[in-house]
Amino acid sequence: MKKEVVLSGIRPTGFLHLGNYFGAMRNYVRMQDEYDCYFFVANWHSLTTHPDTKELKESVHRVIAENVACGLDPNKVALYVQSDVPEIAELYLYLNMLAYKGELEKTVTFKEKVRLNPDNVNAGLLTYPVLQAADILIHKAVKVPVGKDQEQHLEMARNFAQRFNHRYGNVLPEPQAFNYGGELVKILSLDGNGKMSKSENQMNTLYLADSDELLRKKIMKAKTDQGPTETNSTKPDYIENLFTLMQLVSKPDTYEKFNHDFNASSSGNCIIRYGDMKKQLAEDMVQFIAPIREKAAEIQHNKQLLHSIIEQGAAKARASAKATLQDVRTAIGMNYT
Ligand code: ATP
Ligand code: MG
């Protein structure tokens, strides 16, 4: 039986962090045996913010290295760089004819980028969701493991696929966001201000390349408060986030203990000690991240290995992209010989 196709990408805009790991990469690793997987480094997408392209190259290599260090096997999946697959750009062109200015301007991520960088509102930024749809549809992917921040983009990809199919015939399946367990994950930054991110709020984001010292320092500075004053209080989101992180990297008993302490706190008697919780979390985080960091550094320095991973990924991705593009061209009627 033909396996379902999975696709996801990460922009080489900086160092990968725990949000990327738990929102995306952890799923990639679990999916690689069950599905026909395509994972890519979205270097075209990062051009929207005009990065120094020398740094971009290093970031592309780092993203590849970090993905492999997290357990992705380049022999099982297609792990490739977006710009190595020019077929994506052609599909992007066709989909752009089906995307409307009004809907693109309403996209939450677009509005956010406009707010942050009012002097660089380029057309690439506006049509970002269209390129993303092309990334997915070029492999006819149906499952897209992403974090919660990408939900709206997936909905747009479904709309573009529907419009294409409606106009030209049924070629492109509609993709769905995917996470094991159903709920999409969002790891907040440690100050509770937005999500962890490659490009923003870096002192409050935990990176896979952070040193042990830096991890400890960032976690100890994480936002907390006086503690709950009533039994079974609702956790404020920045506290919930610390518990989420603990659930992800600590032993179940450790999580249970602190969760119990939180819920058992009652008026005038706050049991939970956030200082202790953060100390424990910091140690567990170091145990979790250090081996990934070391392995990634090793791969990143092995240029020959990187070269062969990238080449192998491009060949697999292009074979699939070419086949889809052929169907797309035929459906549109773009075959004149
Ligand atoms: P940038 O700040 O440059 O946008 P980013 O950290 O948002 O970087 P992306 O490359 O945009 O990372 O996203 C890669 C994947 O990681 C996507 O699937 C995205 O949903 C997921 N992701 C990013 N941040 C988080 C987060 N804080 N929690 C959960 N998932 C996340
Ligand atoms: Mg992002």
mmCIF file of C-alpha atoms and ligand atoms in Angstrom:
data_model
loop_
_atom_site.group_PDB
_atom_site.id
_atom_site.type_symbol
_atom_site.label_atom_id
_atom_site.label_comp_id
_atom_site.label_asym_id
_atom_site.label_seq_id
_atom_site.Cartn_x
_atom_site.Cartn_y
_atom_site.Cartn_z
ATOM 1 C CA MET A 1 0.000 0.000 0.000
ATOM 2 C CA LYS A 2 1.171 3.514 -0.798
ATOM 3 C CA LYS A 3 2.138 5.415 2.338
ATOM 4 C CA GLU A 4 0.584 8.816 3.068
ATOM 5 C CA VAL A 5 2.836 11.741 2.204
ATOM 6 C CA VAL A 6 4.105 14.051 4.935
ATOM 7 C CA LEU A 7 5.814 17.384 4.477
ATOM 8 C CA SER A 8 7.189 20.023 6.785
ATOM 9 C CA GLY A 9 9.807 22.751 6.705
ATOM 10 C CA ILE A 10 11.906 24.906 8.959
ATOM 11 C CA ARG A 11 13.262 28.332 8.029
ATOM 12 C CA PRO A 12 17.022 28.806 8.413
ATOM 13 C CA THR A 13 16.464 32.077 10.247
ATOM 14 C CA GLY A 14 18.555 31.214 13.276
ATOM 15 C CA PHE A 15 19.162 28.568 15.878
ATOM 16 C CA LEU A 16 16.553 25.857 16.423
ATOM 17 C CA HIS A 17 14.778 25.915 19.756
ATOM 18 C CA LEU A 18 12.575 23.766 21.954
ATOM 19 C CA GLY A 19 9.418 25.022 20.241
ATOM 20 C CA ASN A 20 10.746 23.753 16.914
ATOM 21 C CA TYR A 21 11.698 20.498 18.569
ATOM 22 C CA PHE A 22 8.358 19.790 20.259
ATOM 23 C CA GLY A 23 6.125 21.497 17.699
ATOM 24 C CA ALA A 24 7.808 19.963 14.689
ATOM 25 C CA MET A 25 10.967 17.834 14.826
ATOM 26 C CA ARG A 26 9.811 15.360 17.441
ATOM 27 C CA ASN A 27 6.909 14.526 15.153
ATOM 28 C CA TYR A 28 9.201 14.264 12.126
ATOM 29 C CA VAL A 29 11.266 11.633 13.852
ATOM 30 C CA ARG A 30 8.202 9.631 14.879
ATOM 31 C CA MET A 31 6.677 9.862 11.412
ATOM 32 C CA GLN A 32 9.702 8.739 9.427
ATOM 33 C CA ASP A 33 8.924 5.023 9.665
ATOM 34 C CA GLU A 34 5.196 5.253 9.084
ATOM 35 C CA TYR A 35 4.956 7.772 6.246
ATOM 36 C CA ASP A 36 6.563 8.883 3.011
ATOM 37 C CA CYS A 37 8.322 11.944 4.459
ATOM 38 C CA TYR A 38 9.671 15.158 2.940
ATOM 39 C CA PHE A 39 11.371 17.612 5.258
ATOM 40 C CA PHE A 40 13.081 20.718 4.007
ATOM 41 C CA VAL A 41 15.031 23.798 4.959
ATOM 42 C CA ALA A 42 12.977 26.767 3.808
ATOM 43 C CA ASN A 43 15.753 29.061 2.594
ATOM 44 C CA TRP A 44 13.586 30.902 0.041
ATOM 45 C CA HIS A 45 11.197 31.757 2.851
ATOM 46 C CA SER A 46 13.938 33.382 4.862
ATOM 47 C CA LEU A 47 14.818 35.778 2.032
ATOM 48 C CA THR A 48 11.708 37.795 2.933
ATOM 49 C CA THR A 49 13.687 39.420 5.726
ATOM 50 C CA HIS A 50 16.859 40.011 3.631
ATOM 51 C CA PRO A 51 19.387 38.043 5.672
ATOM 52 C CA ASP A 52 23.140 38.114 5.085
ATOM 53 C CA THR A 53 23.394 35.151 2.699
ATOM 54 C CA LYS A 54 26.741 34.060 4.123
ATOM 55 C CA GLU A 55 25.095 33.536 7.479
ATOM 56 C CA LEU A 56 22.191 31.904 5.693
ATOM 57 C CA LYS A 57 24.461 29.174 4.372
ATOM 58 C CA GLU A 58 25.694 28.377 7.843
ATOM 59 C CA SER A 59 22.113 28.331 9.128
ATOM 60 C CA VAL A 60 21.018 25.958 6.356
ATOM 61 C CA HIS A 61 23.817 23.591 7.364
ATOM 62 C CA ARG A 62 22.953 23.927 11.028
ATOM 63 C CA VAL A 63 19.260 23.164 10.469
ATOM 64 C CA ILE A 64 20.206 20.014 8.544
ATOM 65 C CA ALA A 65 22.708 18.998 11.233
ATOM 66 C CA GLU A 66 20.260 19.657 14.070
ATOM 67 C CA ASN A 67 17.508 17.661 12.384
ATOM 68 C CA VAL A 68 19.804 14.697 11.935
ATOM 69 C CA ALA A 69 21.071 15.086 15.522
ATOM 70 C CA CYS A 70 17.448 14.916 16.726
ATOM 71 C CA GLY A 71 17.050 11.541 15.061
ATOM 72 C CA LEU A 72 15.975 12.193 11.478
ATOM 73 C CA ASP A 73 17.465 9.596 9.147
ATOM 74 C CA PRO A 74 18.331 11.017 5.686
ATOM 75 C CA ASN A 75 18.132 7.500 4.269
ATOM 76 C CA LYS A 76 14.509 7.132 5.326
ATOM 77 C CA VAL A 77 13.219 10.608 4.514
ATOM 78 C CA ALA A 78 13.902 13.226 1.863
ATOM 79 C CA LEU A 79 15.783 15.917 3.783
ATOM 80 C CA TYR A 80 16.425 18.741 1.337
ATOM 81 C CA VAL A 81 16.951 22.434 0.776
ATOM 82 C CA GLN A 82 14.013 24.292 -0.790
ATOM 83 C CA SER A 83 16.033 26.106 -3.467
ATOM 84 C CA ASP A 84 17.330 22.769 -4.785
ATOM 85 C CA VAL A 85 13.805 22.034 -6.036
ATOM 86 C CA PRO A 86 12.894 24.703 -8.631
ATOM 87 C CA GLU A 87 9.604 22.908 -9.396
ATOM 88 C CA ILE A 88 8.264 24.506 -6.206
ATOM 89 C CA ALA A 89 8.711 27.963 -7.734
ATOM 90 C CA GLU A 90 6.651 27.038 -10.780
ATOM 91 C CA LEU A 91 3.784 25.717 -8.680
ATOM 92 C CA TYR A 92 4.024 28.909 -6.580
ATOM 93 C CA LEU A 93 3.495 30.895 -9.770
ATOM 94 C CA TYR A 94 0.297 29.001 -10.658
ATOM 95 C CA LEU A 95 -1.061 29.216 -7.108
ATOM 96 C CA ASN A 96 -0.373 32.956 -6.998
ATOM 97 C CA MET A 97 -3.021 33.369 -9.696
ATOM 98 C CA LEU A 98 -5.535 31.798 -7.307
ATOM 99 C CA ALA A 99 -4.578 33.795 -4.211
ATOM 100 C CA TYR A 100 -6.232 37.136 -3.490
ATOM 101 C CA LYS A 101 -4.672 40.273 -2.089
ATOM 102 C CA GLY A 102 -7.424 40.674 0.515
ATOM 103 C CA GLU A 103 -6.972 37.255 2.077
ATOM 104 C CA LEU A 104 -3.177 37.544 2.031
ATOM 105 C CA GLU A 105 -3.300 40.907 3.776
ATOM 106 C CA LYS A 106 -5.548 39.448 6.470
ATOM 107 C CA THR A 107 -3.085 36.671 7.386
ATOM 108 C CA VAL A 108 -2.088 37.003 11.050
ATOM 109 C CA THR A 109 1.615 36.322 10.453
ATOM 110 C CA PHE A 110 1.699 38.918 7.658
ATOM 111 C CA LYS A 111 0.087 41.576 9.840
ATOM 112 C CA GLU A 112 2.570 40.768 12.599
ATOM 113 C CA LYS A 113 5.565 41.120 10.237
ATOM 114 C CA VAL A 114 4.205 44.407 8.919
ATOM 115 C CA ARG A 115 3.909 45.668 12.466
ATOM 116 C CA LEU A 116 7.482 44.609 13.292
ATOM 117 C CA ASN A 117 9.083 45.717 10.019
ATOM 118 C CA PRO A 118 6.972 48.426 8.419
ATOM 119 C CA ASP A 119 9.818 49.361 6.066
ATOM 120 C CA ASN A 120 10.092 45.956 4.456
ATOM 121 C CA VAL A 121 6.647 44.915 3.329
ATOM 122 C CA ASN A 122 7.722 43.106 0.158
ATOM 123 C CA ALA A 123 5.551 40.973 -2.113
ATOM 124 C CA GLY A 124 7.381 37.820 -0.993
ATOM 125 C CA LEU A 125 6.205 38.472 2.533
ATOM 126 C CA LEU A 126 2.635 38.966 1.345
ATOM 127 C CA THR A 127 2.635 35.756 -0.699
ATOM 128 C CA TYR A 128 4.464 33.706 1.928
ATOM 129 C CA PRO A 129 1.414 31.444 2.503
ATOM 130 C CA VAL A 130 1.260 30.773 -1.250
ATOM 131 C CA LEU A 131 4.865 29.592 -1.368
ATOM 132 C CA GLN A 132 4.167 27.512 1.698
ATOM 133 C CA ALA A 133 1.159 25.951 -0.032
ATOM 134 C CA ALA A 134 3.387 25.166 -3.039
ATOM 135 C CA ASP A 135 5.938 23.526 -0.695
ATOM 136 C CA ILE A 136 3.235 21.179 0.562
ATOM 137 C CA LEU A 137 1.238 20.564 -2.612
ATOM 138 C CA ILE A 138 4.299 19.882 -4.773
ATOM 139 C CA HIS A 139 4.543 16.472 -3.063
ATOM 140 C CA LYS A 140 0.748 16.026 -2.705
ATOM 141 C CA ALA A 141 1.345 15.876 1.031
ATOM 142 C CA VAL A 142 -1.687 15.289 3.231
ATOM 143 C CA LYS A 143 -0.151 15.536 6.696
ATOM 144 C CA VAL A 144 1.876 18.534 7.804
ATOM 145 C CA PRO A 145 3.464 18.301 11.257
ATOM 146 C CA VAL A 146 3.637 21.917 12.466
ATOM 147 C CA GLY A 147 3.130 23.953 15.607
ATOM 148 C CA LYS A 148 -0.011 25.873 16.406
ATOM 149 C CA ASP A 149 1.307 29.094 14.848
ATOM 150 C CA GLN A 150 0.929 27.499 11.398
ATOM 151 C CA GLU A 151 -2.766 26.579 11.617
ATOM 152 C CA GLN A 152 -3.968 29.497 9.500
ATOM 153 C CA HIS A 153 -1.373 28.871 6.778
ATOM 154 C CA LEU A 154 -2.595 25.289 6.467
ATOM 155 C CA GLU A 155 -6.141 26.481 6.064
ATOM 156 C CA MET A 156 -4.953 28.751 3.256
ATOM 157 C CA ALA A 157 -3.120 25.864 1.592
ATOM 158 C CA ARG A 158 -6.389 23.898 1.627
ATOM 159 C CA ASN A 159 -8.195 26.840 0.051
ATOM 160 C CA PHE A 160 -5.615 27.165 -2.730
ATOM 161 C CA ALA A 161 -5.764 23.409 -3.426
ATOM 162 C CA GLN A 162 -9.570 23.539 -3.536
ATOM 163 C CA ARG A 163 -9.555 26.454 -5.951
ATOM 164 C CA PHE A 164 -7.030 24.731 -8.179
ATOM 165 C CA ASN A 165 -9.055 21.516 -8.229
ATOM 166 C CA HIS A 166 -12.277 23.383 -8.852
ATOM 167 C CA ARG A 167 -10.824 25.220 -11.831
ATOM 168 C CA TYR A 168 -8.555 22.599 -13.396
ATOM 169 C CA GLY A 169 -9.682 19.201 -12.114
ATOM 170 C CA ASN A 170 -8.837 17.108 -9.098
ATOM 171 C CA VAL A 171 -5.044 17.067 -8.796
ATOM 172 C CA LEU A 172 -4.052 18.419 -5.372
ATOM 173 C CA PRO A 173 -5.136 16.701 -2.124
ATOM 174 C CA GLU A 174 -6.027 18.965 0.807
ATOM 175 C CA PRO A 175 -3.364 18.930 3.547
ATOM 176 C CA GLN A 176 -4.046 18.904 7.293
ATOM 177 C CA ALA A 177 -1.885 20.111 10.178
ATOM 178 C CA PHE A 178 -0.737 17.175 12.254
ATOM 179 C CA ASN A 179 0.477 16.424 15.739
ATOM 180 C CA TYR A 180 0.514 13.109 17.578
ATOM 181 C CA GLY A 181 -2.204 13.394 20.189
ATOM 182 C CA GLY A 182 -4.173 15.846 18.093
ATOM 183 C CA GLU A 183 -3.414 19.087 19.909
ATOM 184 C CA LEU A 184 -0.932 21.357 18.148
ATOM 185 C CA VAL A 185 1.883 22.409 20.471
ATOM 186 C CA LYS A 186 2.893 25.938 21.358
ATOM 187 C CA ILE A 187 5.917 26.497 23.564
ATOM 188 C CA LEU A 188 5.805 29.984 25.037
ATOM 189 C CA SER A 189 8.901 32.069 25.574
ATOM 190 C CA LEU A 190 10.177 32.050 29.154
ATOM 191 C CA ASP A 191 8.936 35.565 29.870
ATOM 192 C CA GLY A 192 5.463 34.544 28.711
ATOM 193 C CA ASN A 193 5.699 37.062 25.884
ATOM 194 C CA GLY A 194 4.722 35.258 22.692
ATOM 195 C CA LYS A 195 6.204 31.942 21.576
ATOM 196 C CA MET A 196 9.791 30.736 21.592
ATOM 197 C CA SER A 197 11.285 31.844 18.315
ATOM 198 C CA LYS A 198 14.404 31.701 16.194
ATOM 199 C CA SER A 199 14.291 35.320 15.281
ATOM 200 C CA GLU A 200 12.720 37.053 18.293
ATOM 201 C CA ASN A 201 13.123 37.255 22.075
ATOM 202 C CA GLN A 202 16.267 35.138 22.108
ATOM 203 C CA MET A 203 17.125 35.475 25.796
ATOM 204 C CA ASN A 204 13.777 33.870 26.578
ATOM 205 C CA THR A 205 14.044 31.037 24.084
ATOM 206 C CA LEU A 206 15.888 27.786 24.781
ATOM 207 C CA TYR A 207 18.068 26.818 21.807
ATOM 208 C CA LEU A 208 19.364 23.348 21.006
ATOM 209 C CA ALA A 209 22.810 24.952 20.644
ATOM 210 C CA ASP A 210 22.769 26.751 24.024
ATOM 211 C CA SER A 211 25.550 25.859 26.463
ATOM 212 C CA ASP A 212 24.635 24.182 29.748
ATOM 213 C CA GLU A 213 25.365 27.445 31.548
ATOM 214 C CA LEU A 214 23.138 29.502 29.318
ATOM 215 C CA LEU A 215 20.273 27.010 29.602
ATOM 216 C CA ARG A 216 20.476 27.184 33.393
ATOM 217 C CA LYS A 217 20.643 30.962 33.352
ATOM 218 C CA LYS A 218 17.639 31.376 31.072
ATOM 219 C CA ILE A 219 15.492 28.924 33.016
ATOM 220 C CA MET A 220 16.330 30.442 36.399
ATOM 221 C CA LYS A 221 15.231 33.821 35.031
ATOM 222 C CA ALA A 222 11.908 32.488 33.692
ATOM 223 C CA LYS A 223 8.855 34.430 34.747
ATOM 224 C CA THR A 224 7.006 33.146 37.834
ATOM 225 C CA ASP A 225 4.897 34.774 40.561
ATOM 226 C CA GLN A 226 4.047 34.494 44.273
ATOM 227 C CA GLY A 227 2.459 31.093 43.712
ATOM 228 C CA PRO A 228 -1.179 29.991 43.855
ATOM 229 C CA THR A 229 -3.305 31.092 46.771
ATOM 230 C CA GLU A 230 -6.082 28.544 46.324
ATOM 231 C CA THR A 231 -6.197 24.777 45.884
ATOM 232 C CA ASN A 232 -6.396 23.635 42.247
ATOM 233 C CA SER A 233 -6.014 27.139 40.797
ATOM 234 C CA THR A 234 -5.818 27.640 37.069
ATOM 235 C CA LYS A 235 -2.177 28.049 36.078
ATOM 236 C CA PRO A 236 -1.238 31.351 34.458
ATOM 237 C CA ASP A 237 0.095 30.620 30.957
ATOM 238 C CA TYR A 238 3.766 31.313 31.842
ATOM 239 C CA ILE A 239 3.522 28.796 34.727
ATOM 240 C CA GLU A 240 1.676 26.292 32.550
ATOM 241 C CA ASN A 241 4.561 26.646 30.090
ATOM 242 C CA LEU A 242 7.126 25.635 32.752
ATOM 243 C CA PHE A 243 4.993 22.593 33.506
ATOM 244 C CA THR A 244 4.756 21.795 29.808
ATOM 245 C CA LEU A 245 8.534 21.958 29.512
ATOM 246 C CA MET A 246 8.892 19.789 32.577
ATOM 247 C CA GLN A 247 6.466 17.261 31.144
ATOM 248 C CA LEU A 248 8.549 17.169 27.991
ATOM 249 C CA VAL A 249 12.025 16.730 29.460
ATOM 250 C CA SER A 250 11.697 15.507 33.070
ATOM 251 C CA LYS A 251 10.712 12.165 34.529
ATOM 252 C CA PRO A 252 6.952 11.683 35.033
ATOM 253 C CA ASP A 253 7.374 11.554 38.863
ATOM 254 C CA THR A 254 9.164 14.887 38.861
ATOM 255 C CA TYR A 255 6.343 16.500 36.947
ATOM 256 C CA GLU A 256 3.761 14.845 39.204
ATOM 257 C CA LYS A 257 5.482 16.082 42.345
ATOM 258 C CA PHE A 258 5.521 19.726 41.300
ATOM 259 C CA ASN A 259 2.042 19.512 39.856
ATOM 260 C CA HIS A 260 0.823 18.056 43.125
ATOM 261 C CA ASP A 261 2.540 20.871 45.055
ATOM 262 C CA PHE A 262 0.926 23.450 42.818
ATOM 263 C CA ASN A 263 -2.540 22.012 43.289
ATOM 264 C CA ALA A 264 -2.119 21.497 47.034
ATOM 265 C CA SER A 265 -1.267 25.148 47.697
ATOM 266 C CA SER A 266 -4.078 26.861 49.587
ATOM 267 C CA SER A 267 -4.618 30.248 51.183
ATOM 268 C CA GLY A 268 -1.586 31.413 53.097
ATOM 269 C CA ASN A 269 0.068 28.103 52.391
ATOM 270 C CA CYS A 270 1.815 28.043 49.059
ATOM 271 C CA ILE A 271 3.570 24.690 48.799
ATOM 272 C CA ILE A 272 5.150 24.934 45.411
ATOM 273 C CA ARG A 273 8.635 26.469 45.313
ATOM 274 C CA TYR A 274 9.200 27.809 41.828
ATOM 275 C CA GLY A 275 12.921 28.239 42.536
ATOM 276 C CA ASP A 276 13.248 24.505 43.193
ATOM 277 C CA MET A 277 11.091 23.681 40.221
ATOM 278 C CA LYS A 278 13.254 25.791 37.919
ATOM 279 C CA LYS A 279 16.465 24.288 39.289
ATOM 280 C CA GLN A 280 15.166 20.797 38.591
ATOM 281 C CA LEU A 281 13.883 21.805 35.174
ATOM 282 C CA ALA A 282 17.247 23.377 34.317
ATOM 283 C CA GLU A 283 19.117 20.159 35.168
ATOM 284 C CA ASP A 284 16.689 18.001 33.197
ATOM 285 C CA MET A 285 16.885 20.409 30.286
ATOM 286 C CA VAL A 286 20.688 20.228 30.254
ATOM 287 C CA GLN A 287 20.482 16.414 30.199
ATOM 288 C CA PHE A 288 18.064 16.609 27.309
ATOM 289 C CA ILE A 289 19.767 19.223 25.158
ATOM 290 C CA ALA A 290 23.503 18.591 25.670
ATOM 291 C CA PRO A 291 23.671 15.330 23.644
ATOM 292 C CA ILE A 292 21.712 16.902 20.756
ATOM 293 C CA ARG A 293 23.977 19.971 20.781
ATOM 294 C CA GLU A 294 27.124 17.863 20.716
ATOM 295 C CA LYS A 295 25.936 15.578 17.947
ATOM 296 C CA ALA A 296 24.738 18.514 15.830
ATOM 297 C CA ALA A 297 28.097 20.278 16.147
ATOM 298 C CA GLU A 298 29.861 17.123 15.010
ATOM 299 C CA ILE A 299 27.650 16.777 11.921
ATOM 300 C CA GLN A 300 27.889 20.461 11.119
ATOM 301 C CA HIS A 301 31.653 20.258 10.921
ATOM 302 C CA ASN A 302 31.548 17.257 8.631
ATOM 303 C CA LYS A 303 31.111 19.090 5.319
ATOM 304 C CA GLN A 304 31.356 15.921 3.273
ATOM 305 C CA LEU A 305 28.518 14.309 5.176
ATOM 306 C CA LEU A 306 26.384 17.463 4.882
ATOM 307 C CA HIS A 307 27.046 17.600 1.161
ATOM 308 C CA SER A 308 25.921 14.036 0.613
ATOM 309 C CA ILE A 309 22.801 14.444 2.784
ATOM 310 C CA ILE A 310 21.759 17.556 0.850
ATOM 311 C CA GLU A 311 22.439 15.988 -2.531
ATOM 312 C CA GLN A 312 20.548 12.810 -1.726
ATOM 313 C CA GLY A 313 17.597 14.821 -0.367
ATOM 314 C CA ALA A 314 17.415 17.019 -3.461
ATOM 315 C CA ALA A 315 17.294 14.016 -5.788
ATOM 316 C CA LYS A 316 14.404 12.405 -3.881
ATOM 317 C CA ALA A 317 12.464 15.656 -3.576
ATOM 318 C CA ARG A 318 12.892 16.557 -7.239
ATOM 319 C CA ALA A 319 11.617 13.194 -8.437
ATOM 320 C CA SER A 320 8.388 13.660 -6.482
ATOM 321 C CA ALA A 321 8.070 17.368 -7.409
ATOM 322 C CA LYS A 322 8.525 16.668 -11.116
ATOM 323 C CA ALA A 323 5.739 14.095 -11.089
ATOM 324 C CA THR A 324 3.285 16.493 -9.431
ATOM 325 C CA LEU A 325 4.235 19.364 -11.705
ATOM 326 C CA GLN A 326 3.569 17.157 -14.698
ATOM 327 C CA ASP A 327 0.015 16.519 -13.416
ATOM 328 C CA VAL A 328 -0.444 20.219 -12.681
ATOM 329 C CA ARG A 329 0.687 21.301 -16.151
ATOM 330 C CA THR A 330 -1.509 18.710 -17.820
ATOM 331 C CA ALA A 331 -4.534 19.768 -15.744
ATOM 332 C CA ILE A 332 -4.033 23.432 -16.617
ATOM 333 C CA GLY A 333 -3.480 22.497 -20.237
ATOM 334 C CA MET A 334 0.049 23.761 -20.326
ATOM 335 C CA ASN A 335 1.393 21.197 -22.774
ATOM 336 C CA TYR A 336 1.817 22.442 -26.305
ATOM 337 C CA THR A 337 3.891 19.846 -28.089
HETATM 338 P P1 ATP B 1 10.953 32.453 13.014
HETATM 339 O O1 ATP B 1 11.018 33.223 14.292
HETATM 340 O O2 ATP B 1 12.063 32.745 12.096
HETATM 341 O O3 ATP B 1 9.598 32.479 12.355
HETATM 342 P P2 ATP B 1 10.236 29.986 14.220
HETATM 343 O O4 ATP B 1 10.858 29.676 15.517
HETATM 344 O O5 ATP B 1 8.820 30.471 14.238
HETATM 345 O O6 ATP B 1 11.201 30.955 13.458
HETATM 346 P P3 ATP B 1 9.735 28.363 11.907
HETATM 347 O O7 ATP B 1 10.852 27.979 11.017
HETATM 348 O O8 ATP B 1 8.832 29.488 11.498
HETATM 349 O O9 ATP B 1 10.338 28.671 13.357
HETATM 350 O O10 ATP B 1 8.848 27.088 12.210
HETATM 351 C C1 ATP B 1 9.369 25.752 12.160
HETATM 352 C C2 ATP B 1 8.387 24.813 12.842
HETATM 353 O O11 ATP B 1 8.454 24.985 14.254
HETATM 354 C C3 ATP B 1 6.941 25.042 12.459
HETATM 355 O O12 ATP B 1 6.327 23.795 12.344
HETATM 356 C C4 ATP B 1 6.384 25.797 13.632
HETATM 357 O O13 ATP B 1 4.994 25.577 13.793
HETATM 358 C C5 ATP B 1 7.158 25.202 14.784
HETATM 359 N N1 ATP B 1 7.279 26.147 15.899
HETATM 360 C C6 ATP B 1 7.955 27.320 15.880
HETATM 361 N N2 ATP B 1 7.914 27.901 17.081
HETATM 362 C C7 ATP B 1 7.194 27.083 17.896
HETATM 363 C C8 ATP B 1 6.818 27.122 19.283
HETATM 364 N N3 ATP B 1 7.215 28.110 20.069
HETATM 365 N N4 ATP B 1 6.100 26.101 19.770
HETATM 366 C C9 ATP B 1 5.716 25.069 18.989
HETATM 367 N N5 ATP B 1 6.038 24.960 17.678
HETATM 368 C C10 ATP B 1 6.776 25.954 17.132
HETATM 369 MG MG MG B 2 7.834 31.167 12.420
#
